Coordinates of C-alpha atoms in Angstrom, one line a residue:
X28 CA -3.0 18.4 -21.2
X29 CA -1.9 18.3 -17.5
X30 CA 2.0 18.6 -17.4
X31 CA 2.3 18.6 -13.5
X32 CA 1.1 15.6 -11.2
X33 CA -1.6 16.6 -8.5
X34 CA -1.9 15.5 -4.9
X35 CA -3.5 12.3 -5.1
X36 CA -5.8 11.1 -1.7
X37 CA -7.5 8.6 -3.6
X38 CA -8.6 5.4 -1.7
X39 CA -6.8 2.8 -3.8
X40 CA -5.2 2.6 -6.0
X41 CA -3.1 4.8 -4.0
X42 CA 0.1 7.4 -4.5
X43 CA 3.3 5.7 -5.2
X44 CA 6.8 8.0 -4.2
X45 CA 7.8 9.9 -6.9
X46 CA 11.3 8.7 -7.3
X47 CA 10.2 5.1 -7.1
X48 CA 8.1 6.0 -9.9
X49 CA 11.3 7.4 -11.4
X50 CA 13.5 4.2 -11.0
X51 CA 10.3 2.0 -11.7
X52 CA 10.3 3.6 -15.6
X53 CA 14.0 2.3 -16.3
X54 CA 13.0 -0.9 -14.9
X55 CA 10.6 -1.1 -17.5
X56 CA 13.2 -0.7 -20.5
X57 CA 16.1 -2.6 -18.7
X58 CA 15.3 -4.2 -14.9
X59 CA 18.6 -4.6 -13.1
X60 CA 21.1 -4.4 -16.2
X61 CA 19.9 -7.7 -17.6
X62 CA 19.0 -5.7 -21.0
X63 CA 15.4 -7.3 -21.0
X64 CA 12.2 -5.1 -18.9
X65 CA 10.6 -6.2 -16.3
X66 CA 7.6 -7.1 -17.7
X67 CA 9.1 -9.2 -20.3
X68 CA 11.8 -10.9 -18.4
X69 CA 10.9 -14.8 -17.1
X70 CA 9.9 -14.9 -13.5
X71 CA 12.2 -17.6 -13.1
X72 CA 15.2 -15.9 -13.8
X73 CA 18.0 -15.7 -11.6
X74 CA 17.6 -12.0 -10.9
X75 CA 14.2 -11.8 -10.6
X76 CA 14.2 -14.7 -8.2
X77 CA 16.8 -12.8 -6.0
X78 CA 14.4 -9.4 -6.5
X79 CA 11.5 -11.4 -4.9
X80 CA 13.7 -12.9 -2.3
X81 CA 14.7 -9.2 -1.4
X82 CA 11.5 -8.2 -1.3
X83 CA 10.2 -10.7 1.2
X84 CA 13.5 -9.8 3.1
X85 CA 12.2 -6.0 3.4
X86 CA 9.0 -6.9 4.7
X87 CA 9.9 -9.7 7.1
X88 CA 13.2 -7.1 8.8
X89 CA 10.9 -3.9 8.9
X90 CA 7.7 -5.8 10.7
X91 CA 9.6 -7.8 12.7
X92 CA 7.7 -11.0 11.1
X93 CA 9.3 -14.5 13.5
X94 CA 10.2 -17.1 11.4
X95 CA 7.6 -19.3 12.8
X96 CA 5.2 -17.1 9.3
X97 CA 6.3 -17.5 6.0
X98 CA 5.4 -14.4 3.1
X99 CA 4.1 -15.0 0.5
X100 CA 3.3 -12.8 -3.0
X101 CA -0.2 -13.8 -4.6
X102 CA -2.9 -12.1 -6.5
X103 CA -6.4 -11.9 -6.8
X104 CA -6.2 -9.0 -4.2
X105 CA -8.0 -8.7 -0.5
X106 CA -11.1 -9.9 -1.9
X107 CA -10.1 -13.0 -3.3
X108 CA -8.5 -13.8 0.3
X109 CA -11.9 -13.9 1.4
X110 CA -12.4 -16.7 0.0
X111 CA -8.7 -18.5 0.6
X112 CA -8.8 -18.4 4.0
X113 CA -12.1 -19.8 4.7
X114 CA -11.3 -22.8 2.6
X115 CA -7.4 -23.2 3.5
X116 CA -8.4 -22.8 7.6
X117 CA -11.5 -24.9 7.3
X118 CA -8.9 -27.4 5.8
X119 CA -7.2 -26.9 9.0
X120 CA -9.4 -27.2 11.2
X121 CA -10.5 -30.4 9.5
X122 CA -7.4 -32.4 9.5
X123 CA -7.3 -30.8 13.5
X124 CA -10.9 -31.8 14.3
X125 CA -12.4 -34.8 11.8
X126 CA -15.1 -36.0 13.9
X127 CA -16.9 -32.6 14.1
X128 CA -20.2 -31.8 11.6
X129 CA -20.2 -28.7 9.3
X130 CA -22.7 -27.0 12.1
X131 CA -20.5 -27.5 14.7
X132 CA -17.6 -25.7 13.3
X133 CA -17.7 -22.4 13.9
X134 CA -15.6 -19.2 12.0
X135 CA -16.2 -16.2 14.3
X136 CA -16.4 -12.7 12.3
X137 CA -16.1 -9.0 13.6
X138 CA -17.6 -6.4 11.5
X139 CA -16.4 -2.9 12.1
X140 CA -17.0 -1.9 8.5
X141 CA -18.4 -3.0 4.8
X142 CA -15.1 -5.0 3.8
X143 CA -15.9 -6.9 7.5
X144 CA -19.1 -7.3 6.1
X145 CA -17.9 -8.3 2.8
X146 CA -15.5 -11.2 4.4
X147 CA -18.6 -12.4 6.1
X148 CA -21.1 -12.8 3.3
X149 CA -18.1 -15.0 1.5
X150 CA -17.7 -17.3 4.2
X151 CA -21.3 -18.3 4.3
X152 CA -21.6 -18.3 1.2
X153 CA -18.8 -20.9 0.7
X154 CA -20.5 -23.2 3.6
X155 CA -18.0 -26.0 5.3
X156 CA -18.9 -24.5 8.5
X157 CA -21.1 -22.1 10.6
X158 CA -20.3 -18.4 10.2
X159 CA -21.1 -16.0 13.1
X160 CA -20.7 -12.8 13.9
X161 CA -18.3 -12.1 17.3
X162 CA -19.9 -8.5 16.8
X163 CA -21.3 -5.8 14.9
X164 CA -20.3 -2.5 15.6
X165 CA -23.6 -0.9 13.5
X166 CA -25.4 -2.1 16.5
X167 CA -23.9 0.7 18.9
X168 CA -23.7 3.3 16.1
X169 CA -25.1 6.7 16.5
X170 CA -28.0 5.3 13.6
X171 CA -28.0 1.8 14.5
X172 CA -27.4 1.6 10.7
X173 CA -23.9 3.1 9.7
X174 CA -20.6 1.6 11.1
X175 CA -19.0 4.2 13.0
X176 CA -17.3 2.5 15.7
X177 CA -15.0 0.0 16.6
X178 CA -16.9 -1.6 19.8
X179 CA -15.8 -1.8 23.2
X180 CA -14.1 -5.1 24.5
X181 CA -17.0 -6.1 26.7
X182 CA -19.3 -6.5 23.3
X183 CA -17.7 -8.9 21.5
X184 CA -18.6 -12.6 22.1
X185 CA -16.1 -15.6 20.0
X186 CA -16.6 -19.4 19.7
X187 CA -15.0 -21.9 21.9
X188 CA -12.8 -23.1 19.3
X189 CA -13.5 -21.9 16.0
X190 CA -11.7 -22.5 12.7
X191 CA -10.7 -18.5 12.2
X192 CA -11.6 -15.3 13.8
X193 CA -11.6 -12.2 11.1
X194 CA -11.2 -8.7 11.8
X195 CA -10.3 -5.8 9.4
X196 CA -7.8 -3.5 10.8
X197 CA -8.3 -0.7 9.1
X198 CA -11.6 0.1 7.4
X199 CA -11.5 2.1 3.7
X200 CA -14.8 3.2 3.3
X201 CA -16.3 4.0 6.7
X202 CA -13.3 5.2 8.1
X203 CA -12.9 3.2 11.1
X204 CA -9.7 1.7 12.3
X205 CA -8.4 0.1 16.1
X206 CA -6.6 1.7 18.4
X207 CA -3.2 0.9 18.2
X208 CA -2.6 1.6 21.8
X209 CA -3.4 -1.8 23.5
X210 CA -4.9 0.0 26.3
X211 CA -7.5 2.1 24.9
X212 CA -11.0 0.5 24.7
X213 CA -10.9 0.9 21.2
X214 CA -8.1 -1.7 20.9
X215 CA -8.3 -4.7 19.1
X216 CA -9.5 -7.5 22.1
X217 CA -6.7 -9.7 21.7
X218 CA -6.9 -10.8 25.3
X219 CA -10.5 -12.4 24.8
X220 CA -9.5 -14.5 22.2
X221 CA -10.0 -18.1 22.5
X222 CA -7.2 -20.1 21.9
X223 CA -7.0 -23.9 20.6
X224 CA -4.6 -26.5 22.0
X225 CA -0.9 -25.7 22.3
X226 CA -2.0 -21.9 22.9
X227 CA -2.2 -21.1 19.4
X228 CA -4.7 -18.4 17.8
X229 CA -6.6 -18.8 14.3
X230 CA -6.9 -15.1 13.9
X231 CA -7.0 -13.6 10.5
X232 CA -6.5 -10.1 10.0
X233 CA -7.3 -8.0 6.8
X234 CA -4.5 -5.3 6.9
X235 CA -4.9 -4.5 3.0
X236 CA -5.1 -0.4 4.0
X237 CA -2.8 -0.1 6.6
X238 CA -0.3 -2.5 5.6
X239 CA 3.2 -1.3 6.4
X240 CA 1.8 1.8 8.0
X241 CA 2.2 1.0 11.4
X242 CA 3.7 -1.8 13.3
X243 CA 1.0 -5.0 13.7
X244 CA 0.5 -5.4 17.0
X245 CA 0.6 -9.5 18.3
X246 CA 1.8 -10.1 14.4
X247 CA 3.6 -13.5 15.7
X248 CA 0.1 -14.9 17.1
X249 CA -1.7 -14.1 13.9
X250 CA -2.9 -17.2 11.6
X251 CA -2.6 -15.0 8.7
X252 CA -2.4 -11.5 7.9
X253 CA -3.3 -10.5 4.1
X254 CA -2.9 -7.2 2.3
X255 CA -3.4 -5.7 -1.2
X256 CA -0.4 -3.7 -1.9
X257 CA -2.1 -1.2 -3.5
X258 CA -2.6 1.0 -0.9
X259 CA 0.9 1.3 0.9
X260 CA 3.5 -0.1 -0.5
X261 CA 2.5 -1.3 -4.4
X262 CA 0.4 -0.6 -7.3
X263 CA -2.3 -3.2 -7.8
X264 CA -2.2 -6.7 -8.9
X265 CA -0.3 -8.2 -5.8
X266 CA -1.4 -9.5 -2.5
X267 CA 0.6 -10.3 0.6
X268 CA 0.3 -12.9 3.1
X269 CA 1.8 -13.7 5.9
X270 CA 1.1 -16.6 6.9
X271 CA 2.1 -19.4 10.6
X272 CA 3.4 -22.3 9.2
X273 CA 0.8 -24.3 10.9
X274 CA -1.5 -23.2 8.8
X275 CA 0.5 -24.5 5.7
X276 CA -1.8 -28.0 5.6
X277 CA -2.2 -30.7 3.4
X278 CA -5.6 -29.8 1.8
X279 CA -5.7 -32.5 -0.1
X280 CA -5.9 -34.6 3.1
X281 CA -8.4 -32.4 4.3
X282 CA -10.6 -32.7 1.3
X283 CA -10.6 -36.5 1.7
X284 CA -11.9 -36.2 5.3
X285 CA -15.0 -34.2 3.8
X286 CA -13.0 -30.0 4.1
X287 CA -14.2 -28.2 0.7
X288 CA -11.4 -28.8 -2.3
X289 CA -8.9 -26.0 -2.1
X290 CA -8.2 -24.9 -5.4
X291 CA -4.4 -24.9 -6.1
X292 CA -4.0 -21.2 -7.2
X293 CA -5.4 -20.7 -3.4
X294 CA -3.7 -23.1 -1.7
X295 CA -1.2 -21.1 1.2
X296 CA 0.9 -24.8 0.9
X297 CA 1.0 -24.3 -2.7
X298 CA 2.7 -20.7 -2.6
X299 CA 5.1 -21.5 -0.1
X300 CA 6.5 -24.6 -1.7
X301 CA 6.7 -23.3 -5.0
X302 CA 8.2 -19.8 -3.2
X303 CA 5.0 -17.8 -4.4
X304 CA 5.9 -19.1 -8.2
X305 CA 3.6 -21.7 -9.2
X306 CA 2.4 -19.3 -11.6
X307 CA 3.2 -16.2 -13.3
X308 CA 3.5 -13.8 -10.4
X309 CA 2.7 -10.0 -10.7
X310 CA 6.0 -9.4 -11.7
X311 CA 5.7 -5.4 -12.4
X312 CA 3.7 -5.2 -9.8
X313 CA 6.3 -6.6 -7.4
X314 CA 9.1 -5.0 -8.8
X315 CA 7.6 -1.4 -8.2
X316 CA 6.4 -2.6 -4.2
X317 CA 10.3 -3.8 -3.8
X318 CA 11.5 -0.8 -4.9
X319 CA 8.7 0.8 -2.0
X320 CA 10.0 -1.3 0.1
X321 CA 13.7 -0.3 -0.1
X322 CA 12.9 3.6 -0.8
X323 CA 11.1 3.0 2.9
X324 CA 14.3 1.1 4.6
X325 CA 16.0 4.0 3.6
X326 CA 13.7 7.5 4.9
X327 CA 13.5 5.0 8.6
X328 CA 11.1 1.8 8.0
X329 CA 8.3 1.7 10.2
X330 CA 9.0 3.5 12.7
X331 CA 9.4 6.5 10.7
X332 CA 5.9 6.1 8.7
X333 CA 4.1 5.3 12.3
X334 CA 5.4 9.1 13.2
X335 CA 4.6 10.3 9.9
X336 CA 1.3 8.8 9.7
X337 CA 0.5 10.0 12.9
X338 CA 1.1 13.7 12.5
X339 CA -0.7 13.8 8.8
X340 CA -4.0 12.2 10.6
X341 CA -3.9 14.3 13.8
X342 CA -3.6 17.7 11.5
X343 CA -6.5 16.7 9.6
X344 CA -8.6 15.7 12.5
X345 CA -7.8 18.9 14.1
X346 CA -8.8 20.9 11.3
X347 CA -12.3 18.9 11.0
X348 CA -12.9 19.9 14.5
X349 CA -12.2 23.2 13.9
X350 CA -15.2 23.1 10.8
X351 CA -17.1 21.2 13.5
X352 CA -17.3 24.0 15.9
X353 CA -18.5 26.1 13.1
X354 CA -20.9 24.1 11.4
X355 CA -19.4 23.7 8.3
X356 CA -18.0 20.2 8.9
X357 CA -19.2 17.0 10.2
X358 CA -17.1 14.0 11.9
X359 CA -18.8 10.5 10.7
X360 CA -16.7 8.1 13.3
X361 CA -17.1 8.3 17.0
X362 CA -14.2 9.3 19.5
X363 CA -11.1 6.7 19.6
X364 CA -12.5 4.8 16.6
X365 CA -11.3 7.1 14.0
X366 CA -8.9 5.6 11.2
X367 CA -5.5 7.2 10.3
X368 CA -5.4 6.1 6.7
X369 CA -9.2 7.0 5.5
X370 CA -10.9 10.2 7.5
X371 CA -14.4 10.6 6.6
X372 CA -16.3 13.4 7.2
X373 CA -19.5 15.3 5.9
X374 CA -19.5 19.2 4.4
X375 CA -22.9 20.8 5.3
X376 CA -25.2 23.0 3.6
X377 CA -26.7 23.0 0.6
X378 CA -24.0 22.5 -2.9
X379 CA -21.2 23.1 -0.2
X380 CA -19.7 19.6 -0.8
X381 CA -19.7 20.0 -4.6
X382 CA -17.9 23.6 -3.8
X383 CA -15.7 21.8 -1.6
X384 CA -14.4 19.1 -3.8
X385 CA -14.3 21.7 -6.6
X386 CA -12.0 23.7 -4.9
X387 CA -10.0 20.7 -4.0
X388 CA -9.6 20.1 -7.4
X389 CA -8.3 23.2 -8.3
X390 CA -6.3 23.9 -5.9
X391 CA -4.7 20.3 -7.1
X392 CA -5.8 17.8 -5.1
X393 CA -8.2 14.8 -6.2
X394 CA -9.4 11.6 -5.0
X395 CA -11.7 13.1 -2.0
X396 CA -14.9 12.2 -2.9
X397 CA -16.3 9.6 -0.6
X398 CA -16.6 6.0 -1.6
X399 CA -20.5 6.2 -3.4
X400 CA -22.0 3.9 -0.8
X401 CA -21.4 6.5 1.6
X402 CA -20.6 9.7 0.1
X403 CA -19.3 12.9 2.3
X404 CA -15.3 13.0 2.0
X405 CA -12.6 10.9 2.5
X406 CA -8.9 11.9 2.7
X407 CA -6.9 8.8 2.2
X408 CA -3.6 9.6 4.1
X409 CA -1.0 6.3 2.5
X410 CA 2.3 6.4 3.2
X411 CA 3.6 8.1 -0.4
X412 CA 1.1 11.1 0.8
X413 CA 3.8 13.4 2.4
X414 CA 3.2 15.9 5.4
X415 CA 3.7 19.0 2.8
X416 CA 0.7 16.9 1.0
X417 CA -1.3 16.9 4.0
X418 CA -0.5 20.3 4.8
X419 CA -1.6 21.6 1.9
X420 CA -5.1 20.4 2.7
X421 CA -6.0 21.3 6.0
X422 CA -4.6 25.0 5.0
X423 CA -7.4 24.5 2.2
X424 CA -9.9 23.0 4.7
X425 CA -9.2 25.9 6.9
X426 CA -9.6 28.2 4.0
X427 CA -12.9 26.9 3.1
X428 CA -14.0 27.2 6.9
X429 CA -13.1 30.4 7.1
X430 CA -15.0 31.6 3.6
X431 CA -18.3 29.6 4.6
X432 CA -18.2 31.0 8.3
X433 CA -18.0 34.8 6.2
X434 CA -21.1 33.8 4.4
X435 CA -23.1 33.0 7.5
X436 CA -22.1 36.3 9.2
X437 CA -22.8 38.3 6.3

């Protein structure tokens, strides 16, 4: 039996700080000296109220959220928000725009990647209005097949006025994230984005594996922003939203005017008059992200995590350029489009990827296969992964460069 705790660069769900961990465990005997754990202790209590409260307080200091958004804690994860804000925008839009059919209403879509993809194929399955694609990065991949790109500005092509625009910031399984330097081509094309009356924007953005990573550029323009916290700042079982107040609409109203029912559990007006407590929340799950949360106030918020997240990413891309020039490694995402949470790359030659993850494993470190729809490798660099993690792995990378390029000179 294992008695010491490996380097986890699993894709989600993700490493959690160790002394989090620590303080979570007495939480789950006696959460905040009320002599009851949190997982038995009544969601409306006093103290957990105040914990939730707290927690929403984190989040809204440490990314700047405006008070024109209101957070809210749901579950369900990402996936399920697929489907929440099709119906709760179309609902929108609706009450906006009663006069217009089903095929004139548009919800524009930008697929850099299979979650992208994943939105997309929800929203036409649910109907209530046309979905398009703005673009579709596979189409200037190196395959015309794979998405390894985040398109240029110049390529993408929205609606007049549709009901939402999607875009998934950061892409798990292919790797493939926006720039978050506003100039680089790379960028996300806020600038091109059609706005509706009163200047507002009714962009959606899927932030599940970079939430809390890095700050969210044009955050106060955004519709809403969801995120499953297991990648960051949680374990699983919660979702975060932030979501424009606008955007909290009478569906019912909508409904009668001919929007698809919302149902209530996915209603954004539902959670934020009941203060994300119409139901049973995921209370454990919410107590460990709020204890995240304040464990990252104290090492330096976002700021500190942008610097830290930048340094493990560029040390990893270095060292798979280094294998590159060899020909022991392979880069799957093109120049500028590279992500800094999920770096994908191939090990060539015959059995070397099953020596390669072997290794890994020995040397204590797991979770690098690549996600099976893809395969290669894929080093998932979340906050809790420290630098001393990542260092650790690109002196193994370099190691196993170094043995391979032996072999071929021998």
């Amino acid at each position: 039996m294992a008695t010491s705790r490996v380097i986890n660069f699993g894709a989600g769900p993700s490493a959690l700080p160790q002394p989090v961990l620590k303080k979570a465990a007495q939480g789950l005997l006696n959460f905040n000296d009320t002599g009851i754990g949190i997982a038995e202790l009544s969601h409306r209590s006093k103290e957990f109220v105040a914990f939730l409260s707290n927690a929403e307080s984190h989040i809204r200091t440490q990314l700047e959220v405006p008070p024109t958004h209101s957070i809210l804690f749901t579950q369900g994860g990402g996936t399920a928000q697929f489907s929440a804000v099709v119906l709760n925008l179309l609902s929108r839009h609706r009450l906006l725009f009663p006069d217009l059919a089903d095929d004139e209403r548009t919800m524009d879509y930008v697929l850099t990647g299979s979650w992208g993809k994943k939105a997309f194929d929800e929203a036409k399955r649910l109907g209530g209005a046309r979905a398009r694609v703005a673009v579709d990065a596979r189409k200037y991949s190196k395959d015309n097949v794979s998405f390894d790109n985040v398109p240029l500005h110049g390529e993408y092509a929205f609606s007049r006025a549709p009901a939402l625009i999607y875009y998934c910031e950061n892409e798990t399984i292919d790797g493939v994230q926006f720039s978050p330097d506003p100039t680089a081509p790379t960028s996300f094309p806020f600038a091109l984005l059609p706005r509706e009356r009163g200047g507002l924007l009714p962009l959606v953005g899927d932030h599940s594996s970079s939430f809390m990573s890095r700050p969210i550029p044009h955050l106060g323009e955004h519709a809403v922003i969801f995120a499953g916290a297991q990648k960051n700042v949680g374990p699983a079982g919660l979702t975060i939203l932030i979501v424009r107040q606008d955007c909290l609409v009478d569906v019912d109203a909508a409904a009668k005017l001919g929007a698809i029912p919302v149902p209530l559990c996915l209603s954004y007006t539902t959670l934020a008059q009941s203060k994300s407590l119409h139901n049973t929340p995921s209370m454990l799950s919410i107590y460990i992200t709020g204890l995240v949360l304040e464990y990252m106030k104290e090492l330096g918020g976002i700021a500190y995590y942008e610097a830290l997240n930048r340094r493990k990413a560029e040390k990893v891309y270095a060292a798979i350029r280094a294998g590159e020039e060899v020909g022991v490694f392979q880069g799957k995402v093109q120049s500028g489009s590279g992500s800094w949470m999920n770096i994908v790359f191939n090990i060539l030659g015959d059995g070397a990827e099953a020596r390669f993850l072997a290794g890994a494993e020995k040397a204590g470190m797991k979770g690098l296969k690549g996600h099976r729809s893809v395969g290669g490798i894929r080093v998932s660099l979340y906050n809790a992964v420290t630098e001393a993690n990542a260092d650790i792995l690109v002196q193994f990378m370099e190691k196993f460069v170094s043995e391979a390029n032996s072999q071929v000179s021998a």
